[in-house]
Structures are given as C-alpha cells and as structure tokens.
CSV table of C-alpha atoms in Angstrom, one decimal:
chain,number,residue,atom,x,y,z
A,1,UNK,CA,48.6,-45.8,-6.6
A,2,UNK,CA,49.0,-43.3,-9.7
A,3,UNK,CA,44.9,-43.1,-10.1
A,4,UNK,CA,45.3,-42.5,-6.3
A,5,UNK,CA,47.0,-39.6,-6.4
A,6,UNK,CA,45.3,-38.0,-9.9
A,7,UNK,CA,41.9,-38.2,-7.7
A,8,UNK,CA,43.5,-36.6,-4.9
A,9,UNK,CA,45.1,-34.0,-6.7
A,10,UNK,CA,41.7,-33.4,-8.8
A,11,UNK,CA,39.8,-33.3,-5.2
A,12,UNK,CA,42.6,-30.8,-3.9
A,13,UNK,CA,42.2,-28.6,-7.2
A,14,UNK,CA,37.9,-28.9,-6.8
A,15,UNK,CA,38.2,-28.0,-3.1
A,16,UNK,CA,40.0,-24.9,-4.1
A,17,UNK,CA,38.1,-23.5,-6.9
A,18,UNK,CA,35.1,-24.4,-4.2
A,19,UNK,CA,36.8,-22.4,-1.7
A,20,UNK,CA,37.2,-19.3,-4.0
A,21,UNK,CA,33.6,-19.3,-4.9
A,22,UNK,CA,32.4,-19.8,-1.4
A,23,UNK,CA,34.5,-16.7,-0.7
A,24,UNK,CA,33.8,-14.2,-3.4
A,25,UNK,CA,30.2,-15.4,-2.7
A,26,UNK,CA,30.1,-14.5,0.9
A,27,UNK,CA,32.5,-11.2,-0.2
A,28,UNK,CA,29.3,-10.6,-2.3
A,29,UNK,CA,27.3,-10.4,0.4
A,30,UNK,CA,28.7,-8.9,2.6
A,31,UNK,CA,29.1,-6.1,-0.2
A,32,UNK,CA,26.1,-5.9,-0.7
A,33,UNK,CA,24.9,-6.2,3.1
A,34,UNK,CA,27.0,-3.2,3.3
A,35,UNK,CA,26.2,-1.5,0.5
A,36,UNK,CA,22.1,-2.0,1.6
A,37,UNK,CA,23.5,-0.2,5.6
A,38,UNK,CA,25.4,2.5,3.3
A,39,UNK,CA,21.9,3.6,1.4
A,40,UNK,CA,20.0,3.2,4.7
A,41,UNK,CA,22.6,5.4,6.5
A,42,UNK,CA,22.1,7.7,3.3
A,43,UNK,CA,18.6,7.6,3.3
A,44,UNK,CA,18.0,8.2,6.9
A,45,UNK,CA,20.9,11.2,6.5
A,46,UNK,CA,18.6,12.5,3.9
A,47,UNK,CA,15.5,12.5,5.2
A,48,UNK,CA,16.5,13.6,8.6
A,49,UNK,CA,17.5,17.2,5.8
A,50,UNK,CA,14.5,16.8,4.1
A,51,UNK,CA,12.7,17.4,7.4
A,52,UNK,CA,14.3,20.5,8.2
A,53,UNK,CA,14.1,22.2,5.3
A,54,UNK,CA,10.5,21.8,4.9
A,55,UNK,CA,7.7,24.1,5.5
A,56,UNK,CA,4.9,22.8,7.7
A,57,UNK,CA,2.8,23.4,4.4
A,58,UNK,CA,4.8,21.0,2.5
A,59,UNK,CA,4.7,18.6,5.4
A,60,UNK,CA,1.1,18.4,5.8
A,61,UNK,CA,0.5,18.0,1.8
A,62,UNK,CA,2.8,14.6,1.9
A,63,UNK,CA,0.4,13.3,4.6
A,64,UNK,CA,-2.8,13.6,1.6
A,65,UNK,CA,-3.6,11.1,-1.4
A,66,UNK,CA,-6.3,12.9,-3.1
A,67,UNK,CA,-8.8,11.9,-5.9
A,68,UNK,CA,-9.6,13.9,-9.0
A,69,UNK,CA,-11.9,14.5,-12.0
A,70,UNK,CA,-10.7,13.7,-16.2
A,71,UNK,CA,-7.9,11.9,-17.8
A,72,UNK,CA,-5.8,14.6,-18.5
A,73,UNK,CA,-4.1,16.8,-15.4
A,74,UNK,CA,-6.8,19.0,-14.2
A,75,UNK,CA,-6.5,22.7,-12.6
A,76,UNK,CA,-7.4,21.2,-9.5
A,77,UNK,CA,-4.9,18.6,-9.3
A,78,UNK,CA,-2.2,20.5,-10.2
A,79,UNK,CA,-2.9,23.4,-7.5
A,80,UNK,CA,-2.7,20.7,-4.7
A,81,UNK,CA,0.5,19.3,-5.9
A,82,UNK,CA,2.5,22.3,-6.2
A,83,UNK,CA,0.4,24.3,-4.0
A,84,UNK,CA,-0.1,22.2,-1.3
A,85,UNK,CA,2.1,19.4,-2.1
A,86,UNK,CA,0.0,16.6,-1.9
A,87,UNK,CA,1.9,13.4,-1.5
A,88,UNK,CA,-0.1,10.9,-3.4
A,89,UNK,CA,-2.8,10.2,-6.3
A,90,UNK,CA,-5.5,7.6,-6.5
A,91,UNK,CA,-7.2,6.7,-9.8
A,92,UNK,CA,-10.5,5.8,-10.6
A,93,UNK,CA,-12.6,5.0,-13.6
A,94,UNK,CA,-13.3,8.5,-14.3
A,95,UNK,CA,-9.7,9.2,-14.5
A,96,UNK,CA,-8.8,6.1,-16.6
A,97,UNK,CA,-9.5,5.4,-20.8
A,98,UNK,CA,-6.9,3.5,-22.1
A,99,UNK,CA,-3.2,1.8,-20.1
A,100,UNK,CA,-1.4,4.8,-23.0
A,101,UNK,CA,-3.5,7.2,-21.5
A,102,UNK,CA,-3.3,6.0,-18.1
A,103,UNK,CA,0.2,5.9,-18.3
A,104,UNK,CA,0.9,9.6,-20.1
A,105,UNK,CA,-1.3,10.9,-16.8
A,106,UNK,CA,1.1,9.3,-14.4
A,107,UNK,CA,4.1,10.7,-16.0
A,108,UNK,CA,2.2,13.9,-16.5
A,109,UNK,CA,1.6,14.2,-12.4
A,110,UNK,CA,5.0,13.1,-11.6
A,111,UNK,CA,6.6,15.6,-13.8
A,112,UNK,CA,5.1,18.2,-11.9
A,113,UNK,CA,5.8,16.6,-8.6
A,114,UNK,CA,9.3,16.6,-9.9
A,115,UNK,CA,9.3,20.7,-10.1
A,116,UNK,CA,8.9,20.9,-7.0
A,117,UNK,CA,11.0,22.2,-4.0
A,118,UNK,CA,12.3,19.0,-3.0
A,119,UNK,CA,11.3,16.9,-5.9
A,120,UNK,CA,9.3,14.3,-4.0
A,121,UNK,CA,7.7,11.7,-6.1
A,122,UNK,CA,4.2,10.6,-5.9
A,123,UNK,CA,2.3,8.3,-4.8
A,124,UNK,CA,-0.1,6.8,-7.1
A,125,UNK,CA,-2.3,4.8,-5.9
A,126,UNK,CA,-5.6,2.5,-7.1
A,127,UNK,CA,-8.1,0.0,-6.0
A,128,UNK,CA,-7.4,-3.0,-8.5
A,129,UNK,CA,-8.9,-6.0,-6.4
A,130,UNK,CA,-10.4,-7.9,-9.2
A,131,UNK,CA,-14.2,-9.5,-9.3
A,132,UNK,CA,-16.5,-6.0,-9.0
A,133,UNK,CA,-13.9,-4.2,-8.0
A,134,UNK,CA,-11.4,-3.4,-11.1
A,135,UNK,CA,-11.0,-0.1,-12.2
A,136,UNK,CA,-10.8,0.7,-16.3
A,137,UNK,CA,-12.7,-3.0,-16.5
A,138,UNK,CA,-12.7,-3.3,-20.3
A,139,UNK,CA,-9.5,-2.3,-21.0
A,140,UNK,CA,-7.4,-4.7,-17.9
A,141,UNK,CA,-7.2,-8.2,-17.7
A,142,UNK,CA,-10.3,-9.8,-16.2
A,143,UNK,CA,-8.8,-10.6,-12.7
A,144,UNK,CA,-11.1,-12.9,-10.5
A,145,UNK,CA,-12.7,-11.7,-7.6
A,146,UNK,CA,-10.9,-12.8,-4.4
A,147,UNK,CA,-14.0,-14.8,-2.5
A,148,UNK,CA,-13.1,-16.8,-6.3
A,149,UNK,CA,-9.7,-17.3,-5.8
A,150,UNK,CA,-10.1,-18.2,-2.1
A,151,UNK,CA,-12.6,-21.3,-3.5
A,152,UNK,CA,-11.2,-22.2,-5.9
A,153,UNK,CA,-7.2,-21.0,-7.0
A,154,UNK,CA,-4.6,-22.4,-5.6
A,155,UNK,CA,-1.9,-20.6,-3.3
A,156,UNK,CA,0.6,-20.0,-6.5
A,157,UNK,CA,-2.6,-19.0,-8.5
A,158,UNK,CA,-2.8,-16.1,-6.2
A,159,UNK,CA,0.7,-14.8,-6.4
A,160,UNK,CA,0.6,-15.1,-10.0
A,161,UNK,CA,-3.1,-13.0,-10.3
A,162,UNK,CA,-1.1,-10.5,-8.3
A,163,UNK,CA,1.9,-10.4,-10.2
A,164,UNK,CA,-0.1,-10.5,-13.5
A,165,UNK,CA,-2.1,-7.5,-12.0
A,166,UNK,CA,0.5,-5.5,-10.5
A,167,UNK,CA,3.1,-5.6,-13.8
A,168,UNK,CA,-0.3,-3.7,-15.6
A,169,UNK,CA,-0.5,-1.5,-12.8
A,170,UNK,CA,3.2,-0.6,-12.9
A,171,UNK,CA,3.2,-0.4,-16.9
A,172,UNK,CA,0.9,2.5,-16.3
A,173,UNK,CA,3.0,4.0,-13.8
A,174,UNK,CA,0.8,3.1,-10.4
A,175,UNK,CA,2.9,2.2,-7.4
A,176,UNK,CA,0.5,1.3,-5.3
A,177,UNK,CA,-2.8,-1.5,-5.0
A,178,UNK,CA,-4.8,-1.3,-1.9
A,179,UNK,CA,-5.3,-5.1,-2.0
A,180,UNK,CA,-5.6,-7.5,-0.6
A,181,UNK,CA,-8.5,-7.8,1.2
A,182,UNK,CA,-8.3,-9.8,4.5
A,183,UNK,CA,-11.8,-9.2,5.9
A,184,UNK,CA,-13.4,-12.7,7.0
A,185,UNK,CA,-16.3,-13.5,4.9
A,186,UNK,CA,-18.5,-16.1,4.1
A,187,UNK,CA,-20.3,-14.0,1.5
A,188,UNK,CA,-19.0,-10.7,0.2
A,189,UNK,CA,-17.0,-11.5,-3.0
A,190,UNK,CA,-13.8,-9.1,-2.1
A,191,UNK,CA,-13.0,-11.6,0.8
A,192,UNK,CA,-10.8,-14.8,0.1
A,193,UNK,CA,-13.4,-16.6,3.0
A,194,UNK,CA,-13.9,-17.4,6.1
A,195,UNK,CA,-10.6,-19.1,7.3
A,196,UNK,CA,-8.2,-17.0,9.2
A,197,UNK,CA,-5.5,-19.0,8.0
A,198,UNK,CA,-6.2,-19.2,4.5
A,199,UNK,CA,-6.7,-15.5,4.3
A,200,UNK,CA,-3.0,-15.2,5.9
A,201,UNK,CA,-1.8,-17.5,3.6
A,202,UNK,CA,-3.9,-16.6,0.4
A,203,UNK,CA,-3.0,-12.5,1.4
A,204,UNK,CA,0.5,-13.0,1.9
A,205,UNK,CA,0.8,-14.2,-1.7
A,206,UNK,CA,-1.2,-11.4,-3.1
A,207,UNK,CA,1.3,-9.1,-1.3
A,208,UNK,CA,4.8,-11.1,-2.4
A,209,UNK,CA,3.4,-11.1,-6.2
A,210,UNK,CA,2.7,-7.4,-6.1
A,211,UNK,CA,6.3,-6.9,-4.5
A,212,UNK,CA,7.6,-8.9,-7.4
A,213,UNK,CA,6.9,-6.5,-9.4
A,214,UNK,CA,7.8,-3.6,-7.4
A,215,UNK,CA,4.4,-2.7,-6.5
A,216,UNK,CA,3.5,-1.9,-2.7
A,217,UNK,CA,0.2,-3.5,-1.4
A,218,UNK,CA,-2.1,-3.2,1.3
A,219,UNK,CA,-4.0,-4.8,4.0
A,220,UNK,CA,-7.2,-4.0,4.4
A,221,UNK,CA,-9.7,-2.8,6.2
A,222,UNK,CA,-8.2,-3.4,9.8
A,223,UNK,CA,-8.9,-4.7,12.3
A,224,UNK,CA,-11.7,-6.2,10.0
A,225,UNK,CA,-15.2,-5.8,7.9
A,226,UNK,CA,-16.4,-8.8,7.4
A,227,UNK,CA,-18.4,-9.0,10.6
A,228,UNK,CA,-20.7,-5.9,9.3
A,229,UNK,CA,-23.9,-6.1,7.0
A,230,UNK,CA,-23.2,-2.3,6.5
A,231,UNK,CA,-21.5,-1.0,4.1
A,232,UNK,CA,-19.2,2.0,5.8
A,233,UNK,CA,-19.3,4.1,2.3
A,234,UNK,CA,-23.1,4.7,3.2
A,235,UNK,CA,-23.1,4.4,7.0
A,236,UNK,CA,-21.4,3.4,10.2
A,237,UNK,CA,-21.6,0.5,12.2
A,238,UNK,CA,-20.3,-1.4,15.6
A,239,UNK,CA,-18.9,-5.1,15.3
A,240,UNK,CA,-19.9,-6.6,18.5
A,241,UNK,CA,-17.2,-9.2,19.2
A,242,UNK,CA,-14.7,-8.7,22.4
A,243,UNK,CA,-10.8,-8.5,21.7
A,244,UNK,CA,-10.0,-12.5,22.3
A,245,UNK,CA,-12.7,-13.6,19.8
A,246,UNK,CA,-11.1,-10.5,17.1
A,247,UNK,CA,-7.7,-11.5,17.5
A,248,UNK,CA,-8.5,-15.0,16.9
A,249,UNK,CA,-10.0,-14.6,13.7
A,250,UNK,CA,-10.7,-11.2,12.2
A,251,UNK,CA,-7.1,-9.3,13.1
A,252,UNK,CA,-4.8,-13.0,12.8
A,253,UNK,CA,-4.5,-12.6,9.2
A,254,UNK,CA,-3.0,-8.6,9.6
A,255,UNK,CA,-1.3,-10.1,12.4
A,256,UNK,CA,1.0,-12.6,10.9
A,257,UNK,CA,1.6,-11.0,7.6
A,258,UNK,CA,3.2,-7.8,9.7
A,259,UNK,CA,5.3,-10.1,11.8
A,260,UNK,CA,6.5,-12.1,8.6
A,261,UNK,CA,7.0,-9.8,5.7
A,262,UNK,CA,8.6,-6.6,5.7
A,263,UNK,CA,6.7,-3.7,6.8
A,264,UNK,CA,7.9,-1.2,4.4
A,265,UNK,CA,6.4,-3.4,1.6
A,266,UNK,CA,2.7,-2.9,2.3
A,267,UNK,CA,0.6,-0.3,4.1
A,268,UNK,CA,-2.2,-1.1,6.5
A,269,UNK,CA,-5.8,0.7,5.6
A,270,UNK,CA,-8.2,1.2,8.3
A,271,UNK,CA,-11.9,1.0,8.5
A,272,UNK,CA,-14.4,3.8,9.3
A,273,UNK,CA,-16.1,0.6,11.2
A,274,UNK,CA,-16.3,1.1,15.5
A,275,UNK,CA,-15.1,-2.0,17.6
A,276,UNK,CA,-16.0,-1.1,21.1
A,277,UNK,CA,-14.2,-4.1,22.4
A,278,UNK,CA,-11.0,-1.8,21.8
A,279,UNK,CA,-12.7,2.2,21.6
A,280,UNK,CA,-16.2,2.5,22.1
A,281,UNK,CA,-16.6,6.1,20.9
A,282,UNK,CA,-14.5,6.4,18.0
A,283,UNK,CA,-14.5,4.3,14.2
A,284,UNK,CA,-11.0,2.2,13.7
A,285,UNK,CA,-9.8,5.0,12.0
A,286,UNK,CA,-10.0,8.1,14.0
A,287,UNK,CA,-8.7,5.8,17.3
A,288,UNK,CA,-5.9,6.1,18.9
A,289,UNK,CA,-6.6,2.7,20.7
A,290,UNK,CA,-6.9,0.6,17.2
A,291,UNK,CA,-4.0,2.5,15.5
A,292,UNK,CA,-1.3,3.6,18.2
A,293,UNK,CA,-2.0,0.6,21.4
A,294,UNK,CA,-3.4,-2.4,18.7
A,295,UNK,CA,-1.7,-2.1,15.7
A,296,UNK,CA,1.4,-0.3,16.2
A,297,UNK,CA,1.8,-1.5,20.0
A,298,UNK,CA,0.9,-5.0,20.0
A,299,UNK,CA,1.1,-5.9,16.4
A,300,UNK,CA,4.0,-4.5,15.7
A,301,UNK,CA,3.3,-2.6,12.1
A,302,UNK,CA,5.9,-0.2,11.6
A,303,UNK,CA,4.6,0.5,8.1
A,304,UNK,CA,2.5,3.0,6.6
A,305,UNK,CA,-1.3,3.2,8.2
A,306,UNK,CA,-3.4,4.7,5.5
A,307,UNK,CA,-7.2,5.7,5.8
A,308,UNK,CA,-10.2,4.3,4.5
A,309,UNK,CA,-11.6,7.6,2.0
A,310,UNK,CA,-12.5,10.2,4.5
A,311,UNK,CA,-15.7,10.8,2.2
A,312,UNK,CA,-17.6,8.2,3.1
A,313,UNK,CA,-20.4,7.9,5.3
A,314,UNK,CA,-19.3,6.3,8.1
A,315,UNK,CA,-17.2,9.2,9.2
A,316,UNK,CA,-18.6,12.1,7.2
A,317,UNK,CA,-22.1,12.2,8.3
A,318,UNK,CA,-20.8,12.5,12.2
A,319,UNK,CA,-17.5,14.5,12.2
A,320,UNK,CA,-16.9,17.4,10.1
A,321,UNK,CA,-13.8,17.4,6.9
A,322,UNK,CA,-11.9,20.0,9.1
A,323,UNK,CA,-12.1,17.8,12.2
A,324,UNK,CA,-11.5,14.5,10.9
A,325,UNK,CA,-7.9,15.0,9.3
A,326,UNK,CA,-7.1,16.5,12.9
A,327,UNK,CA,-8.5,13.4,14.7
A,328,UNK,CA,-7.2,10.8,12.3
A,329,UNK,CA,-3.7,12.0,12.6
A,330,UNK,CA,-3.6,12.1,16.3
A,331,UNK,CA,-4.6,8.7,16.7
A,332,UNK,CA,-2.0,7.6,14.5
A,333,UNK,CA,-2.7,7.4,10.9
A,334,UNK,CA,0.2,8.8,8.5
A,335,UNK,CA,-2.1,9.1,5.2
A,336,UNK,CA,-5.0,10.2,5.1
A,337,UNK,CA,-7.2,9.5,1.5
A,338,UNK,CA,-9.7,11.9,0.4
A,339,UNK,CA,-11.0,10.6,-2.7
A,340,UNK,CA,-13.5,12.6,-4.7
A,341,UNK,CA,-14.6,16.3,-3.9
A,342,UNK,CA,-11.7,18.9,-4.1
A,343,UNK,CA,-13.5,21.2,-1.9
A,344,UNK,CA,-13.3,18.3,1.1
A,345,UNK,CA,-9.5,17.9,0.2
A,346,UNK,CA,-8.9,21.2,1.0
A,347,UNK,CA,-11.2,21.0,4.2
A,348,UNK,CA,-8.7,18.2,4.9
A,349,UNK,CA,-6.0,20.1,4.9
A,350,UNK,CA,-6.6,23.1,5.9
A,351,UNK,CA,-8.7,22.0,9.3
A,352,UNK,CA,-5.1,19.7,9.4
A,353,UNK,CA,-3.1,22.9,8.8
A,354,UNK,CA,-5.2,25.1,11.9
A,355,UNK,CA,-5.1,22.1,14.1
A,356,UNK,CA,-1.1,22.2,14.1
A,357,UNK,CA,-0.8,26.5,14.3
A,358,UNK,CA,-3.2,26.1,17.0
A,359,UNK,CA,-1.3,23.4,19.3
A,360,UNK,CA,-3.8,20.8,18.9
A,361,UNK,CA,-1.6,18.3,16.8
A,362,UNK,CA,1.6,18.8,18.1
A,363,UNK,CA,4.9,19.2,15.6
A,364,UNK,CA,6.3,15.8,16.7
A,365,UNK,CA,3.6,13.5,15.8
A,366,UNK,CA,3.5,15.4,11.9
A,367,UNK,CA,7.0,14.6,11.7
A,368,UNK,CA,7.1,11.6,12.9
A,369,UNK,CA,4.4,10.7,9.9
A,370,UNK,CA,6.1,12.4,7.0
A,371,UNK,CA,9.4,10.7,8.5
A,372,UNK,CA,7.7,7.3,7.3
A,373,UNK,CA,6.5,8.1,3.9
A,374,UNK,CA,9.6,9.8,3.0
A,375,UNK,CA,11.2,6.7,4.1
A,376,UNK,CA,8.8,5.0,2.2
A,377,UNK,CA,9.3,6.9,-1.0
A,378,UNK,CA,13.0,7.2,-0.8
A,379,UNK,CA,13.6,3.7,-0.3
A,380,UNK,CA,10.4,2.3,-2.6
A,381,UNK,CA,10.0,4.7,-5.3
A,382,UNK,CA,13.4,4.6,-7.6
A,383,UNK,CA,11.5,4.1,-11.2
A,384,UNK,CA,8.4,6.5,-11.5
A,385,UNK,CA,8.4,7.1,-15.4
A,386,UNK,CA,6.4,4.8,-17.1
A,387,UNK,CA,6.2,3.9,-21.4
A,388,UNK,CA,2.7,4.4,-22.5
A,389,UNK,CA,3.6,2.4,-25.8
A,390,UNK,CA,5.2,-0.3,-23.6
A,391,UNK,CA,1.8,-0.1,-21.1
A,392,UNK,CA,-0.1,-0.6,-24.5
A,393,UNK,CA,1.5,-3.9,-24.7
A,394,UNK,CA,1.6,-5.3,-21.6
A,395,UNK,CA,-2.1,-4.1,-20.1
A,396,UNK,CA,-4.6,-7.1,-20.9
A,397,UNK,CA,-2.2,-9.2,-23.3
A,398,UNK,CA,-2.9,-12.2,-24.8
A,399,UNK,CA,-1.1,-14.4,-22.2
A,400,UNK,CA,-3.0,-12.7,-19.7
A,401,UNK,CA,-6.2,-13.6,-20.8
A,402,UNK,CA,-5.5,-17.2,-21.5
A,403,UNK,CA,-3.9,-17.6,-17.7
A,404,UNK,CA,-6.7,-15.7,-16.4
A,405,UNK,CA,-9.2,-17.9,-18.0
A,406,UNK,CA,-7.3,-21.5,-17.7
A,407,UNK,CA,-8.3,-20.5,-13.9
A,408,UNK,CA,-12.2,-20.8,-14.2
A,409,UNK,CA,-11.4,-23.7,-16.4
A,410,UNK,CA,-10.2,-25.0,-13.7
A,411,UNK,CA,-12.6,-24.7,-11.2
C-alpha cells in the first residue's frame, strides 16, 4: 500500500513537471508565432515607407541584377549601384580568383550599397550548378554535375551537395544559386533526368540544403528546356507539346515544389524558349500568358520570377535592349538579369525608365515588383558581410573533397 502511494505521488510529481514543460513549450511558440506576425507586421510597415519615399529611378534599379568585368569593384559597377541603384550582382569567372577575394568583392559591393539612400542590400547572385557548370572551378569543391546525381546519388546525397555548395557560396558572401535545374532530360548533363518525379523530389532537396544554409535557390528554366536541341544563349526555339502533355511532365516538378515549400525561399527563372501551346508569339519570358495566367495564376508562385540573361540570343537577336526590359516587366517578371555588356544594362534600364514616363508600364505593376524584392530582401537578407579569412577555410576543404569524392566511389 506504501509503494502504492510513493508511485502515485512520483506519477503526480512527473505529470506536473510534464505539464510545465508542455506549457512553457507551447508559451514558446506562441512567442515566437507572435514575434514572426510582429516582424511581418514590421516589415510590411516598412516597405509599404520604403515605397513612398523612393524615386522611380531607385525603383527601377532594384528591378536589375547586372554582370560586370574584374575582381575588384569596377567604375562601371559602382555607377549602377549608386547611380542607378541596381538591386543585385551576379558573378562569373572573370569576376572570381580566389573565395578571399571573392569574398573582399562582395563586402566591397555591399558597402557601397549600404551608402546609399535607403541602404538596400544586394543581391548577389551566381550560377554554381556543379558538372560544367561551376564558376571559379579550381578553387571550389568539385560538385557533380546534376544528370550525375540524378543516376546515381541518393536523395540525402543531393541536399548535402547543396548544403556543401551553398555554405562556400555564403562564405564568400553570395546569397543566391540559380540551381537547381528541373528541365526533363535524358541527355544534357545539368538535368537530374527524365523523371518528373525524381526531378521534384531530387530539386526539392537541392533547394532545402541551400535554405539550410541561408542561401535562396532557384527553379529553372520554366516552364522547361529540356524538350529543345537549341541552345537559347545562341538562338531561339518553339517546344511543340500542348499544355496537358507540359504540365504532366515538363512544368510538374515547378509545380509541386511551389505548392510545398515556401515561396519566398526560391525564385523561379524563365526561359527565352517559345511554347505556343500557352503564347504563340512571345518566348516564356517576355509572356504575360507563361508568367501572369500559368505560373502566377494557376501555379500559384508568389515568389520572385527572375529572367533568363537578357543577352542572349534567343531574345536579343529579335527584340531590341530598350524594348525587352519593357516587355518582360509587363508580362510579369520582377528581375530582370543582364549579365555581361554595361552598355545593354543601361539600354535595360533606361528603355525600362521611358517605358514608365511614357505610360506604357504603368506605376502599379513597378511597384507591385519592387514590393516583392524588398520583401524578399528585408525578410531574407539579415547577414550580408562575409570573412574572407573564414571563406579561405571553408571554400574547397578537406572534408569537402573527401564527401564529394566518396560519391563517385560510390557509383
């Protein structure tokens, strides 16, 4: 009777202390829960500001990730980020010698961001997909080419290559990959294959391991490449499949990673690529259809829809620089990337710039645009300082290496 009523005084005691941790652990959540509504509330109370103080000029730059010459900040660069305010960087080889270097660049761009007017940060952005496509090759960790890890990595494999990838990137002070790739492909090596499914699956990892990491990725090149033989940096072409067939397959990876994963984690690039099923005048990327009715409307993406490089010749060789800003913001894209020539850049944005004075792009749809990368940097963008002697460490480290290659061991 005595041992009876230690136990039930012991179980009493247990469901107590039980109680009091199931309490403070829901009053922790709900803090927090309120905490995350009090920043939104802020956020949104700050932008809504934001957009009233600004010029048109300023608003027009945030809607531009440029690409520029040398490893050190140029002339060039620096006029377009405190003259025209450009909202976002991306790197390539010929801006990249060493992770220290790469890393003294960013800080160097976002100090000068920082001076201005409203002290926007940048965007910096890159194309680190792995296989052929890595940027600085020699000095990164050799990250497989996806069509690799779709044979033969397994699902984990591919959020740790992202997480392994996007930690260098961040050391160096880059925000954003414009991986993964989701085109459908039996052959190209950026595709993770042929399965709709996989490439969901497979993508979605790529995308959690980069968030991991507080890098933002994207999904790319919507609504789909892999149907093409062309490659759209040279010229354009038509995919000649009709909506059922492309939703099916082609768009169903984009499709379920929007309606899963949060869409202020990852922005959607577009293709230069026509789909007359949907538009059968314009590429993916100037139309209003593909952007506004298919991927906003019926998809869902609330996100960030970026560009495919305006420079290439898909688009250039058929619509002028001065036009094609104009054209790609009224069919809905909010960033458009201009990647090599300075003189195009400024094309970009000044055709952009004449469009809106003259009536032809009307106020709301610009501020509807910078609204969601302001959102985006405000809520995504709180560290933008990186170490170079800390970048030096972690870029292409021993551990790296060895996980990298245990993979084609593997195989």
């Amino acid at each position: 009777m005595r041992n009876k009523k230690i136990f039930m005084g012991l179980l009493f005691i247990a469901i107590l202390a039980f109680s009091a941790v199931f309490i403070q652990l829901n009053m922790d959540v709900n803090s927090r829960a309120e905490k995350g509504k009090d920043d939104d509330a802020e956020n949104h109370e700050r932008i809504e500001k934001l957009l009233k103080k600004m010029t048109l000029e300023e608003k027009i730059g945030q809607l531009m990730m440029v690409g520029f010459k040398g490893t050190e900040k140029s002339d060039e660069i620096t006029e377009l980020i405190e003259q025209k305010h450009i909202g976002g960087v991306i790197y390539f080889d010929r801006n990249m010698k060493s992770p220290e270097q790469v890393a003294r660049l960013s800080n160097s761009l976002q100090q000068t961001a920082n001076q201005s007017a409203h002290s926007l940060p940048l965007m910096v952005a890159i194309d680190q997909e792995g296989g052929d496509i890595i940027r600085m090759k020699e000095r990164v960790s050799p990250l497989p080419a996806q069509q690799d890890l779709g044979e033969n990595a397994s699902i984990e494999d591919m959020y740790k290559v992202a997480r392994l990838n996007g930690t260098e990137l961040g050391s160096m002070g880059i925000n954003i990959n414009f991986a993964p790739v989701l085109d459908l492909s039996k052959t190209d090596k950026r595709s993770l294959g042929q399965d709709p499914e996989k490439v969901y699956q497979y993508g979605k990892k790529a995308i959690q391991g980069l968030n991991d990491v507080s890098i933002t990725g994207a999904l790319k090149h919507f609504p789909g490449n892999g149907r093409s033989e062309i490659d759209p940096h040279v010229e354009t072409s038509s995919v000649e499949a009709n909506q059922l067939d492309l939703e099916n397959s082609d768009i169903y990876p984009f499709k379920q990673i929007i309606s899963e994963m949060d869409n202020q984690k990852f922005f959607v690039m577009v293709t230069h690529i026509k789909y007359p099923a949907y538009d059968k005048e314009k590429p993916a990327s100037l139309s209003k259809i593909i952007i506004e009715d298919l991927l906003r409307g019926k998809l869902k993406y609330e996100g960030l829809v970026v560009t495919d490089d305006l420079e290439m010749g898909a688009v250039n060789k058929y619509f002028s620089y001065d036009e094609m800003g104009k054209q790609a913001i009224l069919a809905g894209a909010d960033l458009l990337l201009v990647c090599h020539e300075y003189s195009h850049e400024l094309e970009v944005y000044n055709g952009l710039l004449r469009a809106v004075k003259a009536g032809e792009v009307p106020m709301d749809r610009i501020n509807e645009s910078v609204k969601r990368v302001l959102t985006y940097k405000l809520n995504n963008m709180k560290q933008t300082k990186a170490d170079p002697d800390q970048a030096g460490k972690v870029v292409k480290n021993p551990e790296s290496i060895k996980y990298i290659e245990s993979l084609s061991e593997d195989e």
